[in-house]
Amino acid sequence: MSLRYAILGSLSSCPSSGYDLALQFGLGLGWFWSASHSQIYPELKRLEEAGLIEGTLTTVGEKLEKRMYSITPTGIDSLVSFVTDSPNYPPNRDPERVQLIFSDLSSVENVRRHLEAHVRHYIKRRDVERPILDSIADGRHERVQMRLAGKAPAQQAFTILLRELAYGGDIERAELEIAWAQRALRALDEYVRRYPLTDEGKASARSSDSVAVDEHESDDARLA
């Protein structure tokens, strides 16, 4: 997948400025495809030159002009071709697991910090996505509502279903990562009990029971 299809997909919901698109990539869409301003604007220019989108200058207020982009029929055709193709999975690149595998060169305490950070990262990811999913389900998500406008009930239900599957699946993936890291912390505690101090003096006997995670984040945030 490339940035162009994420942009075309977003524009298939409603016309947007480059700034609007940047906001989308900073919110819900960004969980599935990350892009910065410096990537979005050059891609908009390429899409317009290719005839996949068209831009129109509009006036905001008295003097300010901004360029609004809409997807063209050719752009729709390109997007349809993309979504009907087989999924394209990139090569595996997981820096977190690579770090973990070779962390036998560090210390137990370093591995503990690594795992605690992993839990916090995925708690944050899950807790940000849940409200997005809720807003889609109860009709408060503005951009989804724009996409639903004028569609038949069956098509509206299909549009909502696909978003519930995407966000719900990502939440489940986050919960799996949280559970895995919590099991890993318990396994690390068991290692420390069996080997209180390595020959190199790297292992620490500090229990993960003392890990401080704000209780208000989530009950799942406890690392014990």
PDB file of C-alpha atoms in Angstrom:
ATOM      1  CA  MET A   1       0.000   0.000   0.000  1.00  0.00           C
ATOM      2  CA  SER A   2       1.144   3.554  -0.603  1.00  0.00           C
ATOM      3  CA  LEU A   3       0.110   6.894   0.786  1.00  0.00           C
ATOM      4  CA  ARG A   4      -1.882   7.598  -2.364  1.00  0.00           C
ATOM      5  CA  TYR A   5      -4.563   5.039  -1.518  1.00  0.00           C
ATOM      6  CA  ALA A   6      -4.925   6.283   2.041  1.00  0.00           C
ATOM      7  CA  ILE A   7      -5.497   9.781   0.648  1.00  0.00           C
ATOM      8  CA  LEU A   8      -7.866   8.562  -2.076  1.00  0.00           C
ATOM      9  CA  GLY A   9      -9.791   6.577   0.507  1.00  0.00           C
ATOM     10  CA  SER A  10     -10.152   9.572   2.757  1.00  0.00           C
ATOM     11  CA  LEU A  11     -11.265  11.792  -0.131  1.00  0.00           C
ATOM     12  CA  SER A  12     -13.832   9.191  -1.157  1.00  0.00           C
ATOM     13  CA  SER A  13     -15.707  10.146   2.032  1.00  0.00           C
ATOM     14  CA  CYS A  14     -15.713  13.890   1.402  1.00  0.00           C
ATOM     15  CA  PRO A  15     -13.630  16.666  -0.158  1.00  0.00           C
ATOM     16  CA  SER A  16     -10.803  17.869   2.078  1.00  0.00           C
ATOM     17  CA  SER A  17      -7.966  20.336   2.219  1.00  0.00           C
ATOM     18  CA  GLY A  18      -4.407  19.231   2.815  1.00  0.00           C
ATOM     19  CA  TYR A  19      -4.802  20.443   6.383  1.00  0.00           C
ATOM     20  CA  ASP A  20      -7.974  18.354   6.837  1.00  0.00           C
ATOM     21  CA  LEU A  21      -6.161  15.284   5.564  1.00  0.00           C
ATOM     22  CA  ALA A  22      -3.241  15.902   7.908  1.00  0.00           C
ATOM     23  CA  LEU A  23      -5.725  15.972  10.793  1.00  0.00           C
ATOM     24  CA  GLN A  24      -7.174  12.652   9.641  1.00  0.00           C
ATOM     25  CA  PHE A  25      -3.728  11.082   9.552  1.00  0.00           C
ATOM     26  CA  GLY A  26      -3.133  12.443  13.034  1.00  0.00           C
ATOM     27  CA  LEU A  27      -6.347  10.860  14.318  1.00  0.00           C
ATOM     28  CA  GLY A  28      -8.146   7.649  13.350  1.00  0.00           C
ATOM     29  CA  LEU A  29      -6.581   6.962   9.971  1.00  0.00           C
ATOM     30  CA  GLY A  30      -3.123   7.440  11.440  1.00  0.00           C
ATOM     31  CA  TRP A  31      -3.430   4.210  13.394  1.00  0.00           C
ATOM     32  CA  PHE A  32      -3.346   2.326  10.095  1.00  0.00           C
ATOM     33  CA  TRP A  33      -1.199   4.584   7.922  1.00  0.00           C
ATOM     34  CA  SER A  34       1.039   7.294   9.312  1.00  0.00           C
ATOM     35  CA  ALA A  35       1.922  10.362   7.231  1.00  0.00           C
ATOM     36  CA  SER A  36       3.285  13.829   7.917  1.00  0.00           C
ATOM     37  CA  HIS A  37       2.466  17.180   6.287  1.00  0.00           C
ATOM     38  CA  SER A  38       5.689  16.975   4.302  1.00  0.00           C
ATOM     39  CA  GLN A  39       4.515  13.674   2.783  1.00  0.00           C
ATOM     40  CA  ILE A  40       0.862  14.560   2.247  1.00  0.00           C
ATOM     41  CA  TYR A  41       1.224  17.767   0.226  1.00  0.00           C
ATOM     42  CA  PRO A  42       3.671  16.396  -2.414  1.00  0.00           C
ATOM     43  CA  GLU A  43       1.446  13.336  -2.802  1.00  0.00           C
ATOM     44  CA  LEU A  44      -1.599  15.551  -3.346  1.00  0.00           C
ATOM     45  CA  LYS A  45       0.269  17.301  -6.128  1.00  0.00           C
ATOM     46  CA  ARG A  46       1.180  13.967  -7.760  1.00  0.00           C
ATOM     47  CA  LEU A  47      -2.410  12.713  -7.486  1.00  0.00           C
ATOM     48  CA  GLU A  48      -3.731  15.891  -9.071  1.00  0.00           C
ATOM     49  CA  GLU A  49      -1.212  15.681 -11.916  1.00  0.00           C
ATOM     50  CA  ALA A  50      -2.282  12.071 -12.486  1.00  0.00           C
ATOM     51  CA  GLY A  51      -5.942  13.093 -12.713  1.00  0.00           C
ATOM     52  CA  LEU A  52      -6.941  11.044  -9.664  1.00  0.00           C
ATOM     53  CA  ILE A  53      -8.045  14.084  -7.685  1.00  0.00           C
ATOM     54  CA  GLU A  54      -8.860  17.674  -8.519  1.00  0.00           C
ATOM     55  CA  GLY A  55      -8.195  20.757  -6.452  1.00  0.00           C
ATOM     56  CA  THR A  56     -10.312  23.876  -6.232  1.00  0.00           C
ATOM     57  CA  LEU A  57      -9.427  27.116  -4.496  1.00  0.00           C
ATOM     58  CA  THR A  58     -12.031  28.268  -1.995  1.00  0.00           C
ATOM     59  CA  THR A  59     -12.150  31.410   0.109  1.00  0.00           C
ATOM     60  CA  VAL A  60     -12.292  31.111   3.870  1.00  0.00           C
ATOM     61  CA  GLY A  61     -13.384  34.297   5.597  1.00  0.00           C
ATOM     62  CA  GLU A  62     -12.647  37.460   3.642  1.00  0.00           C
ATOM     63  CA  LYS A  63      -9.205  36.801   2.192  1.00  0.00           C
ATOM     64  CA  LEU A  64      -7.813  33.399   3.147  1.00  0.00           C
ATOM     65  CA  GLU A  65      -7.795  30.860   0.332  1.00  0.00           C
ATOM     66  CA  LYS A  66      -7.385  27.142   0.698  1.00  0.00           C
ATOM     67  CA  ARG A  67      -7.300  24.343  -1.828  1.00  0.00           C
ATOM     68  CA  MET A  68      -9.991  21.696  -1.467  1.00  0.00           C
ATOM     69  CA  TYR A  69      -9.397  18.307  -3.076  1.00  0.00           C
ATOM     70  CA  SER A  70     -12.024  15.921  -4.446  1.00  0.00           C
ATOM     71  CA  ILE A  71     -11.576  12.438  -5.849  1.00  0.00           C
ATOM     72  CA  THR A  72     -12.285  12.076  -9.574  1.00  0.00           C
ATOM     73  CA  PRO A  73     -13.984   9.130 -11.323  1.00  0.00           C
ATOM     74  CA  THR A  74     -10.508   7.974 -12.389  1.00  0.00           C
ATOM     75  CA  GLY A  75      -9.447   8.173  -8.768  1.00  0.00           C
ATOM     76  CA  ILE A  76     -12.440   6.085  -7.713  1.00  0.00           C
ATOM     77  CA  ASP A  77     -11.517   3.463 -10.305  1.00  0.00           C
ATOM     78  CA  SER A  78      -7.951   3.360  -8.979  1.00  0.00           C
ATOM     79  CA  LEU A  79      -9.190   3.036  -5.397  1.00  0.00           C
ATOM     80  CA  VAL A  80     -11.635   0.258  -6.322  1.00  0.00           C
ATOM     81  CA  SER A  81      -8.809  -1.621  -8.055  1.00  0.00           C
ATOM     82  CA  PHE A  82      -6.711  -1.290  -4.896  1.00  0.00           C
ATOM     83  CA  VAL A  83      -9.371  -2.470  -2.436  1.00  0.00           C
ATOM     84  CA  THR A  84     -10.357  -5.462  -4.600  1.00  0.00           C
ATOM     85  CA  ASP A  85      -6.766  -6.669  -4.938  1.00  0.00           C
ATOM     86  CA  SER A  86      -5.288  -9.239  -2.534  1.00  0.00           C
ATOM     87  CA  PRO A  87      -3.842  -7.766   0.696  1.00  0.00           C
ATOM     88  CA  ASN A  88      -0.212  -6.765   0.399  1.00  0.00           C
ATOM     89  CA  TYR A  89       1.755  -7.607   3.541  1.00  0.00           C
ATOM     90  CA  PRO A  90       5.115  -5.856   3.981  1.00  0.00           C
ATOM     91  CA  PRO A  91       8.211  -7.799   5.084  1.00  0.00           C
ATOM     92  CA  ASN A  92       8.413  -8.356   8.830  1.00  0.00           C
ATOM     93  CA  ARG A  93      10.180  -5.500  10.593  1.00  0.00           C
ATOM     94  CA  ASP A  94       9.675  -5.429  14.355  1.00  0.00           C
ATOM     95  CA  PRO A  95      12.368  -3.374  16.121  1.00  0.00           C
ATOM     96  CA  GLU A  96      10.809  -4.014  19.542  1.00  0.00           C
ATOM     97  CA  ARG A  97      11.217  -7.788  19.243  1.00  0.00           C
ATOM     98  CA  VAL A  98      14.721  -7.441  17.803  1.00  0.00           C
ATOM     99  CA  GLN A  99      15.644  -5.309  20.817  1.00  0.00           C
ATOM    100  CA  LEU A 100      14.155  -7.886  23.156  1.00  0.00           C
ATOM    101  CA  ILE A 101      15.908 -10.859  21.565  1.00  0.00           C
ATOM    102  CA  PHE A 102      19.337  -9.297  22.000  1.00  0.00           C
ATOM    103  CA  SER A 103      18.674  -7.766  25.404  1.00  0.00           C
ATOM    104  CA  ASP A 104      20.681 -10.558  27.025  1.00  0.00           C
ATOM    105  CA  LEU A 105      23.514  -8.083  26.461  1.00  0.00           C
ATOM    106  CA  SER A 106      21.868  -5.683  28.912  1.00  0.00           C
ATOM    107  CA  SER A 107      20.255  -6.322  32.309  1.00  0.00           C
ATOM    108  CA  VAL A 108      17.096  -7.720  33.804  1.00  0.00           C
ATOM    109  CA  GLU A 109      16.189  -4.200  34.881  1.00  0.00           C
ATOM    110  CA  ASN A 110      16.534  -2.944  31.312  1.00  0.00           C
ATOM    111  CA  VAL A 111      14.297  -5.741  30.025  1.00  0.00           C
ATOM    112  CA  ARG A 112      11.765  -4.880  32.724  1.00  0.00           C
ATOM    113  CA  ARG A 113      11.693  -1.250  31.585  1.00  0.00           C
ATOM    114  CA  HIS A 114      11.334  -2.429  27.987  1.00  0.00           C
ATOM    115  CA  LEU A 115       8.282  -4.550  28.830  1.00  0.00           C
ATOM    116  CA  GLU A 116       6.685  -1.894  31.013  1.00  0.00           C
ATOM    117  CA  ALA A 117       7.039   0.624  28.167  1.00  0.00           C
ATOM    118  CA  HIS A 118       5.428  -1.923  25.820  1.00  0.00           C
ATOM    119  CA  VAL A 119       2.421  -2.233  28.120  1.00  0.00           C
ATOM    120  CA  ARG A 120       2.046   1.536  28.390  1.00  0.00           C
ATOM    121  CA  HIS A 121       2.306   1.968  24.610  1.00  0.00           C
ATOM    122  CA  TYR A 122      -0.465  -0.500  23.853  1.00  0.00           C
ATOM    123  CA  ILE A 123      -2.697   0.682  26.699  1.00  0.00           C
ATOM    124  CA  LYS A 124      -2.506   4.164  25.180  1.00  0.00           C
ATOM    125  CA  ARG A 125      -3.198   2.819  21.697  1.00  0.00           C
ATOM    126  CA  ARG A 126      -6.195   0.789  22.886  1.00  0.00           C
ATOM    127  CA  ASP A 127      -7.611   3.622  24.978  1.00  0.00           C
ATOM    128  CA  VAL A 128      -7.369   6.113  22.101  1.00  0.00           C
ATOM    129  CA  GLU A 129      -9.055   3.778  19.629  1.00  0.00           C
ATOM    130  CA  ARG A 130     -11.965   2.743  21.842  1.00  0.00           C
ATOM    131  CA  PRO A 131     -13.642   6.180  21.754  1.00  0.00           C
ATOM    132  CA  ILE A 132     -13.212   6.265  17.966  1.00  0.00           C
ATOM    133  CA  LEU A 133     -14.928   2.902  17.683  1.00  0.00           C
ATOM    134  CA  ASP A 134     -17.689   4.042  20.053  1.00  0.00           C
ATOM    135  CA  SER A 135     -18.256   7.227  18.039  1.00  0.00           C
ATOM    136  CA  ILE A 136     -18.632   5.180  14.851  1.00  0.00           C
ATOM    137  CA  ALA A 137     -21.077   2.780  16.488  1.00  0.00           C
ATOM    138  CA  ASP A 138     -23.352   5.479  17.928  1.00  0.00           C
ATOM    139  CA  GLY A 139     -23.267   7.813  14.918  1.00  0.00           C
ATOM    140  CA  ARG A 140     -21.071  10.581  16.355  1.00  0.00           C
ATOM    141  CA  HIS A 141     -18.113  10.174  13.986  1.00  0.00           C
ATOM    142  CA  GLU A 142     -18.470  13.159  11.649  1.00  0.00           C
ATOM    143  CA  ARG A 143     -16.417  11.839   8.739  1.00  0.00           C
ATOM    144  CA  VAL A 144     -18.108   8.435   8.786  1.00  0.00           C
ATOM    145  CA  GLN A 145     -21.485  10.161   8.822  1.00  0.00           C
ATOM    146  CA  MET A 146     -20.450  12.082   5.706  1.00  0.00           C
ATOM    147  CA  ARG A 147     -19.558   8.794   4.043  1.00  0.00           C
ATOM    148  CA  LEU A 148     -22.930   7.313   4.964  1.00  0.00           C
ATOM    149  CA  ALA A 149     -24.917  10.203   3.519  1.00  0.00           C
ATOM    150  CA  GLY A 150     -27.139   9.176   0.626  1.00  0.00           C
ATOM    151  CA  LYS A 151     -26.374   5.464   0.910  1.00  0.00           C
ATOM    152  CA  ALA A 152     -28.974   2.722   1.202  1.00  0.00           C
ATOM    153  CA  PRO A 153     -29.357   1.143   4.667  1.00  0.00           C
ATOM    154  CA  ALA A 154     -27.552  -2.043   3.625  1.00  0.00           C
ATOM    155  CA  GLN A 155     -24.576  -0.072   2.303  1.00  0.00           C
ATOM    156  CA  GLN A 156     -24.514   2.075   5.452  1.00  0.00           C
ATOM    157  CA  ALA A 157     -24.431  -1.054   7.594  1.00  0.00           C
ATOM    158  CA  PHE A 158     -21.589  -2.457   5.473  1.00  0.00           C
ATOM    159  CA  THR A 159     -19.573   0.763   5.812  1.00  0.00           C
ATOM    160  CA  ILE A 160     -19.992   0.760   9.592  1.00  0.00           C
ATOM    161  CA  LEU A 161     -19.235  -2.970   9.851  1.00  0.00           C
ATOM    162  CA  LEU A 162     -15.882  -2.612   8.078  1.00  0.00           C
ATOM    163  CA  ARG A 163     -14.818   0.216  10.386  1.00  0.00           C
ATOM    164  CA  GLU A 164     -15.904  -1.736  13.449  1.00  0.00           C
ATOM    165  CA  LEU A 165     -13.846  -4.695  12.224  1.00  0.00           C
ATOM    166  CA  ALA A 166     -10.777  -2.537  11.547  1.00  0.00           C
ATOM    167  CA  TYR A 167     -10.777  -0.619  14.828  1.00  0.00           C
ATOM    168  CA  GLY A 168     -12.069  -3.553  16.866  1.00  0.00           C
ATOM    169  CA  GLY A 169      -9.333  -5.783  15.453  1.00  0.00           C
ATOM    170  CA  ASP A 170      -6.655  -3.241  16.290  1.00  0.00           C
ATOM    171  CA  ILE A 171      -7.989  -2.936  19.850  1.00  0.00           C
ATOM    172  CA  GLU A 172      -7.874  -6.720  20.207  1.00  0.00           C
ATOM    173  CA  ARG A 173      -4.311  -6.729  18.875  1.00  0.00           C
ATOM    174  CA  ALA A 174      -3.359  -4.110  21.469  1.00  0.00           C
ATOM    175  CA  GLU A 175      -4.935  -6.185  24.236  1.00  0.00           C
ATOM    176  CA  LEU A 176      -2.980  -9.235  23.088  1.00  0.00           C
ATOM    177  CA  GLU A 177       0.264  -7.236  23.258  1.00  0.00           C
ATOM    178  CA  ILE A 178      -0.636  -5.990  26.750  1.00  0.00           C
ATOM    179  CA  ALA A 179      -1.369  -9.529  27.943  1.00  0.00           C
ATOM    180  CA  TRP A 180       1.846 -10.850  26.364  1.00  0.00           C
ATOM    181  CA  ALA A 181       4.005  -8.183  28.037  1.00  0.00           C
ATOM    182  CA  GLN A 182       2.341  -8.805  31.406  1.00  0.00           C
ATOM    183  CA  ARG A 183       3.088 -12.543  31.071  1.00  0.00           C
ATOM    184  CA  ALA A 184       6.642 -11.662  30.090  1.00  0.00           C
ATOM    185  CA  LEU A 185       7.025  -9.551  33.245  1.00  0.00           C
ATOM    186  CA  ARG A 186       5.823 -12.472  35.363  1.00  0.00           C
ATOM    187  CA  ALA A 187       8.290 -14.761  33.579  1.00  0.00           C
ATOM    188  CA  LEU A 188      11.042 -12.243  34.290  1.00  0.00           C
ATOM    189  CA  ASP A 189      10.105 -12.269  37.978  1.00  0.00           C
ATOM    190  CA  GLU A 190      10.311 -16.067  37.955  1.00  0.00           C
ATOM    191  CA  TYR A 191      13.769 -15.853  36.385  1.00  0.00           C
ATOM    192  CA  VAL A 192      14.903 -13.454  39.131  1.00  0.00           C
ATOM    193  CA  ARG A 193      13.582 -15.809  41.820  1.00  0.00           C
ATOM    194  CA  ARG A 194      15.549 -18.668  40.330  1.00  0.00           C
ATOM    195  CA  TYR A 195      18.680 -16.647  39.608  1.00  0.00           C
ATOM    196  CA  PRO A 196      18.754 -13.750  42.111  1.00  0.00           C
ATOM    197  CA  LEU A 197      22.049 -12.423  40.741  1.00  0.00           C
ATOM    198  CA  THR A 198      23.952 -13.401  37.617  1.00  0.00           C
ATOM    199  CA  ASP A 199      27.705 -13.795  37.597  1.00  0.00           C
ATOM    200  CA  GLU A 200      27.966 -10.408  35.927  1.00  0.00           C
ATOM    201  CA  GLY A 201      25.770  -8.852  38.623  1.00  0.00           C
ATOM    202  CA  LYS A 202      23.226  -7.687  36.073  1.00  0.00           C
ATOM    203  CA  ALA A 203      20.057  -9.284  37.408  1.00  0.00           C
ATOM    204  CA  SER A 204      17.853  -7.331  39.774  1.00  0.00           C
ATOM    205  CA  ALA A 205      15.560  -8.805  42.411  1.00  0.00           C
ATOM    206  CA  ARG A 206      13.070  -5.950  42.255  1.00  0.00           C
ATOM    207  CA  SER A 207       9.577  -7.354  41.855  1.00  0.00           C
ATOM    208  CA  SER A 208       7.291  -6.072  39.141  1.00  0.00           C
ATOM    209  CA  ASP A 209       4.666  -5.762  41.895  1.00  0.00           C
ATOM    210  CA  SER A 210       6.186  -2.360  42.592  1.00  0.00           C
ATOM    211  CA  VAL A 211       5.692  -1.105  39.053  1.00  0.00           C
ATOM    212  CA  ALA A 212       3.837   2.181  39.196  1.00  0.00           C
ATOM    213  CA  VAL A 213       1.170   2.635  36.565  1.00  0.00           C
ATOM    214  CA  ASP A 214      -1.592   5.159  37.104  1.00  0.00           C
ATOM    215  CA  GLU A 215      -4.691   3.285  38.180  1.00  0.00           C
ATOM    216  CA  HIS A 216      -6.959   5.669  36.347  1.00  0.00           C
ATOM    217  CA  GLU A 217      -5.529   4.583  32.963  1.00  0.00           C
ATOM    218  CA  SER A 218      -7.080   1.154  33.088  1.00  0.00           C
ATOM    219  CA  ASP A 219      -7.506  -1.880  35.300  1.00  0.00           C
ATOM    220  CA  ASP A 220      -5.456  -3.708  32.683  1.00  0.00           C
ATOM    221  CA  ALA A 221      -2.576  -1.314  33.275  1.00  0.00           C
ATOM    222  CA  ARG A 222      -1.490  -3.169  36.403  1.00  0.00           C
ATOM    223  CA  LEU A 223       1.695  -5.015  35.594  1.00  0.00           C
ATOM    224  CA  ALA A 224       1.733  -7.428  38.578  1.00  0.00           C
TER     225      ALA A 224
END
